[in-house]
mmCIF file with all atom_site columns, C-alpha atoms in Angstrom:
data_model
loop_
_atom_site.group_PDB
_atom_site.id
_atom_site.type_symbol
_atom_site.label_atom_id
_atom_site.label_alt_id
_atom_site.label_comp_id
_atom_site.label_asym_id
_atom_site.label_entity_id
_atom_site.label_seq_id
_atom_site.pdbx_PDB_ins_code
_atom_site.Cartn_x
_atom_site.Cartn_y
_atom_site.Cartn_z
_atom_site.occupancy
_atom_site.B_iso_or_equiv
_atom_site.pdbx_formal_charge
_atom_site.auth_seq_id
_atom_site.auth_comp_id
_atom_site.auth_asym_id
_atom_site.auth_atom_id
_atom_site.pdbx_PDB_model_num
ATOM 1   C CA . MET V 1 1   ? -147.680 -94.566  -30.544 1.00 0.00 ? 11  MET V CA 1
ATOM 2   C CA . ALA V 1 2   ? -149.758 -95.138  -33.868 1.00 0.00 ? 12  ALA V CA 1
ATOM 3   C CA . GLU V 1 3   ? -151.743 -92.312  -33.393 1.00 0.00 ? 13  GLU V CA 1
ATOM 4   C CA . ILE V 1 4   ? -149.101 -90.081  -31.762 1.00 0.00 ? 14  ILE V CA 1
ATOM 5   C CA . GLU V 1 5   ? -146.232 -90.630  -34.363 1.00 0.00 ? 15  GLU V CA 1
ATOM 6   C CA . PRO V 1 6   ? -147.729 -88.418  -37.157 1.00 0.00 ? 16  PRO V CA 1
ATOM 7   C CA . ILE V 1 7   ? -147.759 -85.793  -34.866 1.00 0.00 ? 17  ILE V CA 1
ATOM 8   C CA . ALA V 1 8   ? -144.451 -86.403  -32.879 1.00 0.00 ? 18  ALA V CA 1
ATOM 9   C CA . ASP V 1 9   ? -143.096 -83.132  -33.016 1.00 0.00 ? 19  ASP V CA 1
ATOM 10  C CA . THR V 1 10  ? -146.200 -81.535  -31.619 1.00 0.00 ? 20  THR V CA 1
ATOM 11  C CA . VAL V 1 11  ? -146.759 -83.760  -29.100 1.00 0.00 ? 21  VAL V CA 1
ATOM 12  C CA . THR V 1 12  ? -143.307 -83.020  -27.958 1.00 0.00 ? 22  THR V CA 1
ATOM 13  C CA . SER V 1 13  ? -143.629 -79.748  -27.950 1.00 0.00 ? 23  SER V CA 1
ATOM 14  C CA . TYR V 1 14  ? -146.578 -79.807  -26.239 1.00 0.00 ? 24  TYR V CA 1
ATOM 15  C CA . PHE V 1 15  ? -145.184 -82.208  -23.414 1.00 0.00 ? 25  PHE V CA 1
ATOM 16  C CA . TYR V 1 16  ? -142.201 -79.783  -22.325 1.00 0.00 ? 26  TYR V CA 1
ATOM 17  C CA . ALA V 1 17  ? -144.177 -76.716  -22.123 1.00 0.00 ? 27  ALA V CA 1
ATOM 18  C CA . LEU V 1 18  ? -146.070 -78.225  -20.049 1.00 0.00 ? 28  LEU V CA 1
ATOM 19  C CA . LEU V 1 19  ? -143.675 -79.856  -18.056 1.00 0.00 ? 29  LEU V CA 1
ATOM 20  C CA . PHE V 1 20  ? -141.514 -76.539  -18.113 1.00 0.00 ? 30  PHE V CA 1
ATOM 21  C CA . LEU V 1 21  ? -144.710 -74.675  -16.275 1.00 0.00 ? 31  LEU V CA 1
ATOM 22  C CA . ARG V 1 22  ? -145.433 -76.490  -14.179 1.00 0.00 ? 32  ARG V CA 1
ATOM 23  C CA . HIS V 1 23  ? -141.805 -77.182  -12.791 1.00 0.00 ? 33  HIS V CA 1
ATOM 24  C CA . PRO V 1 24  ? -140.081 -74.563  -14.509 1.00 0.00 ? 34  PRO V CA 1
ATOM 25  C CA . GLY V 1 25  ? -136.757 -75.530  -12.482 1.00 0.00 ? 35  GLY V CA 1
ATOM 26  C CA . LEU V 1 26  ? -136.002 -78.333  -14.855 1.00 0.00 ? 36  LEU V CA 1
ATOM 27  C CA . ARG V 1 27  ? -135.672 -76.190  -17.441 1.00 0.00 ? 37  ARG V CA 1
ATOM 28  C CA . ASP V 1 28  ? -131.625 -75.631  -16.031 1.00 0.00 ? 38  ASP V CA 1
ATOM 29  C CA . LEU V 1 29  ? -131.261 -79.297  -16.886 1.00 0.00 ? 39  LEU V CA 1
ATOM 30  C CA . PHE V 1 30  ? -131.553 -79.144  -20.952 1.00 0.00 ? 40  PHE V CA 1
ATOM 31  C CA . PRO V 1 31  ? -129.900 -77.066  -23.495 1.00 0.00 ? 41  PRO V CA 1
ATOM 32  C CA . ALA V 1 32  ? -130.709 -73.922  -24.725 1.00 0.00 ? 42  ALA V CA 1
ATOM 33  C CA . ALA V 1 33  ? -132.019 -75.246  -28.324 1.00 0.00 ? 43  ALA V CA 1
ATOM 34  C CA . MET V 1 34  ? -134.637 -77.957  -27.884 1.00 0.00 ? 44  MET V CA 1
ATOM 35  C CA . ASP V 1 35  ? -134.969 -79.472  -31.361 1.00 0.00 ? 45  ASP V CA 1
ATOM 36  C CA . THR V 1 36  ? -132.733 -82.498  -30.992 1.00 0.00 ? 46  THR V CA 1
ATOM 37  C CA . GLN V 1 37  ? -134.071 -82.869  -27.445 1.00 0.00 ? 47  GLN V CA 1
ATOM 38  C CA . ARG V 1 38  ? -137.728 -83.416  -28.522 1.00 0.00 ? 48  ARG V CA 1
ATOM 39  C CA . ASP V 1 39  ? -136.323 -86.089  -31.561 1.00 0.00 ? 49  ASP V CA 1
ATOM 40  C CA . ARG V 1 40  ? -134.285 -87.896  -28.995 1.00 0.00 ? 50  ARG V CA 1
ATOM 41  C CA . LEU V 1 41  ? -137.931 -88.246  -26.289 1.00 0.00 ? 51  LEU V CA 1
ATOM 42  C CA . PHE V 1 42  ? -139.890 -89.023  -29.320 1.00 0.00 ? 52  PHE V CA 1
ATOM 43  C CA . LYS V 1 43  ? -137.135 -91.922  -30.760 1.00 0.00 ? 53  LYS V CA 1
ATOM 44  C CA . ALA V 1 44  ? -137.478 -93.141  -26.863 1.00 0.00 ? 54  ALA V CA 1
ATOM 45  C CA . LEU V 1 45  ? -140.604 -93.099  -26.364 1.00 0.00 ? 55  LEU V CA 1
ATOM 46  C CA . LEU V 1 46  ? -141.199 -95.588  -29.537 1.00 0.00 ? 56  LEU V CA 1
ATOM 47  C CA . THR V 1 47  ? -138.050 -97.460  -28.846 1.00 0.00 ? 57  THR V CA 1
ATOM 48  C CA . ALA V 1 48  ? -139.510 -98.832  -25.780 1.00 0.00 ? 58  ALA V CA 1
ATOM 49  C CA . ALA V 1 49  ? -143.128 -99.445  -26.853 1.00 0.00 ? 59  ALA V CA 1
ATOM 50  C CA . THR V 1 50  ? -141.682 -101.516 -29.645 1.00 0.00 ? 60  THR V CA 1
ATOM 51  C CA . HIS V 1 51  ? -139.887 -103.923 -27.158 1.00 0.00 ? 61  HIS V CA 1
ATOM 52  C CA . ALA V 1 52  ? -142.335 -103.682 -24.681 1.00 0.00 ? 62  ALA V CA 1
ATOM 53  C CA . ASP V 1 53  ? -142.745 -107.355 -25.102 1.00 0.00 ? 63  ASP V CA 1
ATOM 54  C CA . ASP V 1 54  ? -139.504 -108.067 -24.758 1.00 0.00 ? 64  ASP V CA 1
ATOM 55  C CA . PRO V 1 55  ? -138.128 -106.657 -21.246 1.00 0.00 ? 65  PRO V CA 1
ATOM 56  C CA . VAL V 1 56  ? -134.390 -108.737 -22.363 1.00 0.00 ? 66  VAL V CA 1
ATOM 57  C CA . THR V 1 57  ? -133.758 -105.769 -24.481 1.00 0.00 ? 67  THR V CA 1
ATOM 58  C CA . LEU V 1 58  ? -136.239 -103.511 -23.161 1.00 0.00 ? 68  LEU V CA 1
ATOM 59  C CA . THR V 1 59  ? -134.037 -103.247 -19.408 1.00 0.00 ? 69  THR V CA 1
ATOM 60  C CA . THR V 1 60  ? -130.854 -103.388 -21.329 1.00 0.00 ? 70  THR V CA 1
ATOM 61  C CA . TYR V 1 61  ? -131.942 -99.970  -23.804 1.00 0.00 ? 71  TYR V CA 1
ATOM 62  C CA . LEU V 1 62  ? -133.325 -98.362  -19.878 1.00 0.00 ? 72  LEU V CA 1
ATOM 63  C CA . THR V 1 63  ? -130.534 -99.475  -18.365 1.00 0.00 ? 73  THR V CA 1
ATOM 64  C CA . HIS V 1 64  ? -128.299 -97.511  -21.087 1.00 0.00 ? 74  HIS V CA 1
ATOM 65  C CA . LEU V 1 65  ? -130.544 -94.976  -20.763 1.00 0.00 ? 75  LEU V CA 1
ATOM 66  C CA . GLY V 1 66  ? -130.713 -94.021  -16.732 1.00 0.00 ? 76  GLY V CA 1
ATOM 67  C CA . ARG V 1 67  ? -127.177 -94.508  -16.534 1.00 0.00 ? 77  ARG V CA 1
ATOM 68  C CA . GLY V 1 68  ? -126.573 -91.671  -19.497 1.00 0.00 ? 78  GLY V CA 1
ATOM 69  C CA . HIS V 1 69  ? -129.074 -89.317  -18.275 1.00 0.00 ? 79  HIS V CA 1
ATOM 70  C CA . ARG V 1 70  ? -126.818 -88.525  -14.787 1.00 0.00 ? 80  ARG V CA 1
ATOM 71  C CA . LYS V 1 71  ? -124.892 -86.582  -17.169 1.00 0.00 ? 81  LYS V CA 1
ATOM 72  C CA . TYR V 1 72  ? -127.729 -84.508  -17.350 1.00 0.00 ? 82  TYR V CA 1
ATOM 73  C CA . GLY V 1 73  ? -128.050 -84.440  -13.812 1.00 0.00 ? 83  GLY V CA 1
ATOM 74  C CA . THR V 1 74  ? -131.309 -86.383  -13.357 1.00 0.00 ? 84  THR V CA 1
ATOM 75  C CA . LEU V 1 75  ? -132.259 -87.151  -10.566 1.00 0.00 ? 85  LEU V CA 1
ATOM 76  C CA . PRO V 1 76  ? -135.258 -89.627  -9.145  1.00 0.00 ? 86  PRO V CA 1
ATOM 77  C CA . GLU V 1 77  ? -137.399 -86.960  -8.174  1.00 0.00 ? 87  GLU V CA 1
ATOM 78  C CA . HIS V 1 78  ? -137.993 -85.548  -11.797 1.00 0.00 ? 88  HIS V CA 1
ATOM 79  C CA . TYR V 1 79  ? -138.874 -89.243  -12.793 1.00 0.00 ? 89  TYR V CA 1
ATOM 80  C CA . PRO V 1 80  ? -142.597 -88.093  -11.401 1.00 0.00 ? 90  PRO V CA 1
ATOM 81  C CA . ALA V 1 81  ? -142.645 -84.504  -13.013 1.00 0.00 ? 91  ALA V CA 1
ATOM 82  C CA . VAL V 1 82  ? -141.857 -86.075  -16.718 1.00 0.00 ? 92  VAL V CA 1
ATOM 83  C CA . GLY V 1 83  ? -144.661 -89.033  -16.080 1.00 0.00 ? 93  GLY V CA 1
ATOM 84  C CA . GLU V 1 84  ? -147.193 -86.433  -15.426 1.00 0.00 ? 94  GLU V CA 1
ATOM 85  C CA . ALA V 1 85  ? -146.687 -84.269  -18.615 1.00 0.00 ? 95  ALA V CA 1
ATOM 86  C CA . LEU V 1 86  ? -146.402 -87.202  -20.438 1.00 0.00 ? 96  LEU V CA 1
ATOM 87  C CA . ILE V 1 87  ? -149.602 -88.656  -19.757 1.00 0.00 ? 97  ILE V CA 1
ATOM 88  C CA . GLY V 1 88  ? -150.702 -85.216  -19.793 1.00 0.00 ? 98  GLY V CA 1
ATOM 89  C CA . ALA V 1 89  ? -149.387 -84.534  -23.385 1.00 0.00 ? 99  ALA V CA 1
ATOM 90  C CA . LEU V 1 90  ? -151.100 -88.093  -24.649 1.00 0.00 ? 100 LEU V CA 1
ATOM 91  C CA . SER V 1 91  ? -153.661 -87.431  -23.244 1.00 0.00 ? 101 SER V CA 1
ATOM 92  C CA . ARG V 1 92  ? -154.432 -83.869  -25.620 1.00 0.00 ? 102 ARG V CA 1
ATOM 93  C CA . HIS V 1 93  ? -153.392 -85.475  -28.709 1.00 0.00 ? 103 HIS V CA 1
ATOM 94  C CA . ALA V 1 94  ? -154.448 -89.180  -28.806 1.00 0.00 ? 104 ALA V CA 1
ATOM 95  C CA . PRO V 1 95  ? -158.343 -88.769  -28.233 1.00 0.00 ? 105 PRO V CA 1
ATOM 96  C CA . GLY V 1 96  ? -159.312 -91.547  -30.275 1.00 0.00 ? 106 GLY V CA 1
ATOM 97  C CA . THR V 1 97  ? -157.790 -94.135  -28.586 1.00 0.00 ? 107 THR V CA 1
ATOM 98  C CA . TRP V 1 98  ? -157.418 -92.770  -24.905 1.00 0.00 ? 108 TRP V CA 1
ATOM 99  C CA . GLY V 1 99  ? -159.421 -93.500  -22.550 1.00 0.00 ? 109 GLY V CA 1
ATOM 100 C CA . PRO V 1 100 ? -159.266 -95.080  -18.743 1.00 0.00 ? 110 PRO V CA 1
ATOM 101 C CA . ARG V 1 101 ? -158.157 -98.481  -19.515 1.00 0.00 ? 111 ARG V CA 1
ATOM 102 C CA . THR V 1 102 ? -155.403 -96.335  -22.242 1.00 0.00 ? 112 THR V CA 1
ATOM 103 C CA . GLU V 1 103 ? -153.974 -94.173  -19.330 1.00 0.00 ? 113 GLU V CA 1
ATOM 104 C CA . ALA V 1 104 ? -153.518 -97.111  -16.915 1.00 0.00 ? 114 ALA V CA 1
ATOM 105 C CA . ALA V 1 105 ? -151.083 -98.717  -19.422 1.00 0.00 ? 115 ALA V CA 1
ATOM 106 C CA . TRP V 1 106 ? -149.219 -95.090  -19.646 1.00 0.00 ? 116 TRP V CA 1
ATOM 107 C CA . VAL V 1 107 ? -149.278 -95.049  -16.849 1.00 0.00 ? 117 VAL V CA 1
ATOM 108 C CA . GLY V 1 108 ? -147.799 -98.561  -15.436 1.00 0.00 ? 118 GLY V CA 1
ATOM 109 C CA . ALA V 1 109 ? -146.162 -98.598  -18.283 1.00 0.00 ? 119 ALA V CA 1
ATOM 110 C CA . TYR V 1 110 ? -144.031 -95.540  -17.278 1.00 0.00 ? 120 TYR V CA 1
ATOM 111 C CA . THR V 1 111 ? -143.701 -96.424  -14.097 1.00 0.00 ? 121 THR V CA 1
ATOM 112 C CA . THR V 1 112 ? -141.568 -99.899  -14.900 1.00 0.00 ? 122 THR V CA 1
ATOM 113 C CA . ILE V 1 113 ? -139.569 -97.243  -17.335 1.00 0.00 ? 123 ILE V CA 1
ATOM 114 C CA . SER V 1 114 ? -138.484 -94.927  -14.615 1.00 0.00 ? 124 SER V CA 1
ATOM 115 C CA . GLN V 1 115 ? -137.959 -97.675  -11.981 1.00 0.00 ? 125 GLN V CA 1
ATOM 116 C CA . ILE V 1 116 ? -135.676 -99.347  -14.370 1.00 0.00 ? 126 ILE V CA 1
ATOM 117 C CA . MET V 1 117 ? -133.681 -96.345  -14.888 1.00 0.00 ? 127 MET V CA 1
ATOM 118 C CA . ILE V 1 118 ? -133.012 -94.978  -11.635 1.00 0.00 ? 128 ILE V CA 1
ATOM 119 C CA . ASP V 1 119 ? -132.038 -98.494  -10.542 1.00 0.00 ? 129 ASP V CA 1
ATOM 120 C CA . ALA V 1 120 ? -129.745 -98.462  -13.110 1.00 0.00 ? 130 ALA V CA 1
ATOM 121 C CA . ALA V 1 121 ? -128.469 -94.627  -12.662 1.00 0.00 ? 131 ALA V CA 1
ATOM 122 C CA . THR V 1 122 ? -128.308 -96.110  -8.864  1.00 0.00 ? 132 THR V CA 1
ATOM 123 C CA . GLU V 1 123 ? -126.234 -98.470  -9.561  1.00 0.00 ? 133 GLU V CA 1
ATOM 124 C CA . ASP V 1 124 ? -123.616 -96.442  -11.864 1.00 0.00 ? 134 ASP V CA 1
ATOM 125 C CA . GLU V 1 125 ? -123.503 -93.950  -9.163  1.00 0.00 ? 135 GLU V CA 1
ATOM 126 C CA . LEU V 1 126 ? -121.514 -96.375  -7.091  1.00 0.00 ? 136 LEU V CA 1
ATOM 127 C CA . ARG V 1 127 ? -118.959 -96.787  -9.604  1.00 0.00 ? 137 ARG V CA 1
ATOM 128 C CA . ALA V 1 128 ? -118.403 -94.149  -10.941 1.00 0.00 ? 138 ALA V CA 1
ATOM 129 C CA . PRO V 1 129 ? -119.003 -90.108  -11.121 1.00 0.00 ? 139 PRO V CA 1
ATOM 130 C CA . ALA V 1 130 ? -121.570 -88.732  -13.482 1.00 0.00 ? 140 ALA V CA 1
ATOM 131 C CA . TRP V 1 131 ? -118.656 -86.972  -15.241 1.00 0.00 ? 141 TRP V CA 1
ATOM 132 C CA . TRP V 1 132 ? -115.673 -86.078  -15.180 1.00 0.00 ? 142 TRP V CA 1
ATOM 133 C CA . GLN V 1 133 ? -113.953 -82.973  -15.482 1.00 0.00 ? 143 GLN V CA 1
ATOM 134 C CA . ALA V 1 134 ? -111.017 -82.271  -18.261 1.00 0.00 ? 144 ALA V CA 1
ATOM 135 C CA . GLU V 1 135 ? -108.639 -79.791  -19.894 1.00 0.00 ? 145 GLU V CA 1
ATOM 136 C CA . VAL V 1 136 ? -107.454 -79.540  -23.255 1.00 0.00 ? 146 VAL V CA 1
ATOM 137 C CA . VAL V 1 137 ? -103.935 -79.892  -23.425 1.00 0.00 ? 147 VAL V CA 1
ATOM 138 C CA . SER V 1 138 ? -103.386 -80.263  -27.836 1.00 0.00 ? 148 SER V CA 1
ATOM 139 C CA . HIS V 1 139 ? -105.005 -78.929  -30.454 1.00 0.00 ? 149 HIS V CA 1
ATOM 140 C CA . VAL V 1 140 ? -104.049 -80.110  -34.526 1.00 0.00 ? 150 VAL V CA 1
ATOM 141 C CA . MET V 1 141 ? -105.497 -79.517  -36.903 1.00 0.00 ? 151 MET V CA 1
ATOM 142 C CA . ARG V 1 142 ? -104.973 -82.477  -39.464 1.00 0.00 ? 152 ARG V CA 1
ATOM 143 C CA . THR V 1 143 ? -106.778 -81.011  -42.298 1.00 0.00 ? 153 THR V CA 1
ATOM 144 C CA . LYS V 1 144 ? -109.369 -78.345  -42.786 1.00 0.00 ? 154 LYS V CA 1
ATOM 145 C CA . ASP V 1 145 ? -112.237 -79.553  -40.939 1.00 0.00 ? 155 ASP V CA 1
ATOM 146 C CA . ILE V 1 146 ? -110.404 -82.299  -39.232 1.00 0.00 ? 156 ILE V CA 1
ATOM 147 C CA . ALA V 1 147 ? -108.804 -81.570  -35.167 1.00 0.00 ? 157 ALA V CA 1
ATOM 148 C CA . ILE V 1 148 ? -107.107 -83.908  -32.778 1.00 0.00 ? 158 ILE V CA 1
ATOM 149 C CA . VAL V 1 149 ? -107.915 -82.380  -28.992 1.00 0.00 ? 159 VAL V CA 1
ATOM 150 C CA . THR V 1 150 ? -106.983 -83.875  -26.385 1.00 0.00 ? 160 THR V CA 1
ATOM 151 C CA . VAL V 1 151 ? -107.852 -83.427  -23.070 1.00 0.00 ? 161 VAL V CA 1
ATOM 152 C CA . ARG V 1 152 ? -106.752 -84.471  -19.352 1.00 0.00 ? 162 ARG V CA 1
ATOM 153 C CA . PRO V 1 153 ? -109.316 -86.001  -17.081 1.00 0.00 ? 163 PRO V CA 1
ATOM 154 C CA . ASP V 1 154 ? -109.192 -84.686  -13.446 1.00 0.00 ? 164 ASP V CA 1
ATOM 155 C CA . GLY V 1 155 ? -109.111 -89.006  -12.853 1.00 0.00 ? 165 GLY V CA 1
ATOM 156 C CA . PRO V 1 156 ? -108.735 -92.293  -14.638 1.00 0.00 ? 166 PRO V CA 1
ATOM 157 C CA . TYR V 1 157 ? -110.850 -92.738  -17.249 1.00 0.00 ? 167 TYR V CA 1
ATOM 158 C CA . PRO V 1 158 ? -111.502 -96.354  -17.882 1.00 0.00 ? 168 PRO V CA 1
ATOM 159 C CA . PHE V 1 159 ? -112.599 -97.226  -21.615 1.00 0.00 ? 169 PHE V CA 1
ATOM 160 C CA . LEU V 1 160 ? -111.444 -99.530  -24.602 1.00 0.00 ? 170 LEU V CA 1
ATOM 161 C CA . ALA V 1 161 ? -110.443 -98.908  -27.826 1.00 0.00 ? 171 ALA V CA 1
ATOM 162 C CA . GLY V 1 162 ? -113.439 -98.264  -30.683 1.00 0.00 ? 172 GLY V CA 1
ATOM 163 C CA . GLN V 1 163 ? -115.230 -96.814  -27.640 1.00 0.00 ? 173 GLN V CA 1
ATOM 164 C CA . TYR V 1 164 ? -116.892 -93.450  -27.812 1.00 0.00 ? 174 TYR V CA 1
ATOM 165 C CA . THR V 1 165 ? -117.037 -90.858  -25.005 1.00 0.00 ? 175 THR V CA 1
ATOM 166 C CA . ALA V 1 166 ? -120.349 -88.373  -24.796 1.00 0.00 ? 176 ALA V CA 1
ATOM 167 C CA . MET V 1 167 ? -118.502 -84.092  -24.473 1.00 0.00 ? 177 MET V CA 1
ATOM 168 C CA . GLU V 1 168 ? -119.954 -81.023  -22.981 1.00 0.00 ? 178 GLU V CA 1
ATOM 169 C CA . THR V 1 169 ? -117.283 -77.682  -23.731 1.00 0.00 ? 179 THR V CA 1
ATOM 170 C CA . PRO V 1 170 ? -117.882 -74.704  -21.139 1.00 0.00 ? 180 PRO V CA 1
ATOM 171 C CA . TRP V 1 171 ? -119.265 -72.326  -24.230 1.00 0.00 ? 181 TRP V CA 1
ATOM 172 C CA . TRP V 1 172 ? -122.694 -74.387  -24.635 1.00 0.00 ? 182 TRP V CA 1
ATOM 173 C CA . PRO V 1 173 ? -123.728 -75.637  -21.100 1.00 0.00 ? 183 PRO V CA 1
ATOM 174 C CA . ARG V 1 174 ? -126.030 -79.007  -21.497 1.00 0.00 ? 184 ARG V CA 1
ATOM 175 C CA . VAL V 1 175 ? -125.327 -79.305  -25.075 1.00 0.00 ? 185 VAL V CA 1
ATOM 176 C CA . TRP V 1 176 ? -123.712 -82.944  -25.129 1.00 0.00 ? 186 TRP V CA 1
ATOM 177 C CA . ARG V 1 177 ? -121.937 -84.621  -28.003 1.00 0.00 ? 187 ARG V CA 1
ATOM 178 C CA . HIS V 1 178 ? -120.472 -88.459  -29.223 1.00 0.00 ? 188 HIS V CA 1
ATOM 179 C CA . TYR V 1 179 ? -117.003 -88.556  -30.311 1.00 0.00 ? 189 TYR V CA 1
ATOM 180 C CA . SER V 1 180 ? -114.892 -91.254  -30.331 1.00 0.00 ? 190 SER V CA 1
ATOM 181 C CA . PHE V 1 181 ? -111.411 -92.205  -29.025 1.00 0.00 ? 191 PHE V CA 1
ATOM 182 C CA . ALA V 1 182 ? -108.570 -90.957  -31.244 1.00 0.00 ? 192 ALA V CA 1
ATOM 183 C CA . SER V 1 183 ? -106.465 -93.798  -29.813 1.00 0.00 ? 193 SER V CA 1
ATOM 184 C CA . ALA V 1 184 ? -106.265 -96.485  -27.323 1.00 0.00 ? 194 ALA V CA 1
ATOM 185 C CA . PRO V 1 185 ? -105.986 -95.849  -23.607 1.00 0.00 ? 195 PRO V CA 1
ATOM 186 C CA . ARG V 1 186 ? -102.461 -94.702  -23.354 1.00 0.00 ? 196 ARG V CA 1
ATOM 187 C CA . SER V 1 187 ? -100.251 -94.989  -20.509 1.00 0.00 ? 197 SER V CA 1
ATOM 188 C CA . ASP V 1 188 ? -99.805  -90.857  -19.188 1.00 0.00 ? 198 ASP V CA 1
ATOM 189 C CA . GLY V 1 189 ? -104.250 -90.825  -18.721 1.00 0.00 ? 199 GLY V CA 1
ATOM 190 C CA . LEU V 1 190 ? -104.580 -87.987  -22.285 1.00 0.00 ? 200 LEU V CA 1
ATOM 191 C CA . LEU V 1 191 ? -107.535 -88.726  -24.023 1.00 0.00 ? 201 LEU V CA 1
ATOM 192 C CA . SER V 1 192 ? -107.393 -87.511  -27.641 1.00 0.00 ? 202 SER V CA 1
ATOM 193 C CA . PHE V 1 193 ? -110.418 -87.807  -30.122 1.00 0.00 ? 203 PHE V CA 1
ATOM 194 C CA . HIS V 1 194 ? -111.082 -86.831  -33.615 1.00 0.00 ? 204 HIS V CA 1
ATOM 195 C CA . VAL V 1 195 ? -113.180 -83.626  -34.031 1.00 0.00 ? 205 VAL V CA 1
ATOM 196 C CA . LYS V 1 196 ? -114.349 -82.607  -37.416 1.00 0.00 ? 206 LYS V CA 1
ATOM 197 C CA . ALA V 1 197 ? -116.299 -79.219  -37.668 1.00 0.00 ? 207 ALA V CA 1
ATOM 198 C CA . VAL V 1 198 ? -119.725 -79.579  -39.805 1.00 0.00 ? 208 VAL V CA 1
ATOM 199 C CA . PRO V 1 199 ? -122.023 -75.929  -40.849 1.00 0.00 ? 209 PRO V CA 1
ATOM 200 C CA . ALA V 1 200 ? -123.712 -74.779  -38.392 1.00 0.00 ? 210 ALA V CA 1
ATOM 201 C CA . GLY V 1 201 ? -122.622 -76.679  -36.099 1.00 0.00 ? 211 GLY V CA 1
ATOM 202 C CA . TRP V 1 202 ? -122.511 -75.869  -32.110 1.00 0.00 ? 212 TRP V CA 1
ATOM 203 C CA . VAL V 1 203 ? -119.246 -78.126  -30.934 1.00 0.00 ? 213 VAL V CA 1
ATOM 204 C CA . SER V 1 204 ? -118.862 -80.028  -33.920 1.00 0.00 ? 214 SER V CA 1
#
């Protein structure tokens, strides 16, 4: 990772170009603007590499990641394509350290990473849907740039006070934003969020 880190943007751009060239159908799983997505990919790889010798921390992190990827429509059969593009990008941009042993190590690491994520998603599928549909029922401006948005989900949405959730709007498909709940669980099942407008923000 030391050789890759200074050129992370180049590597991730090449990775996505390779992925979409070989598997164009996967492009629909990603947002139109890929700048933030590139940063997330490298952060995930760096985190996984950092905790490679700490299986408990690594498994916890990847389990959360695998569950979260359900909302993107990620399926088990997508992981080999991602791994193939990842190895292709790393081998091209890390010539100083790349060789058969390095490739074997990365293939082994990615196989482990992807299997943990697949298993986590499969287990989570038994407990909850990949996402909930919800209807906006109230929008109240509290200040000039902060609103309280209340929605009615299509089914019970369990959460605890202090937690947050990821939301997508129909205006910007595949762009997910994290929002904190504005209140504890309510008996009517409605969910409220504080939403702040930010300059040039697609959603908030």
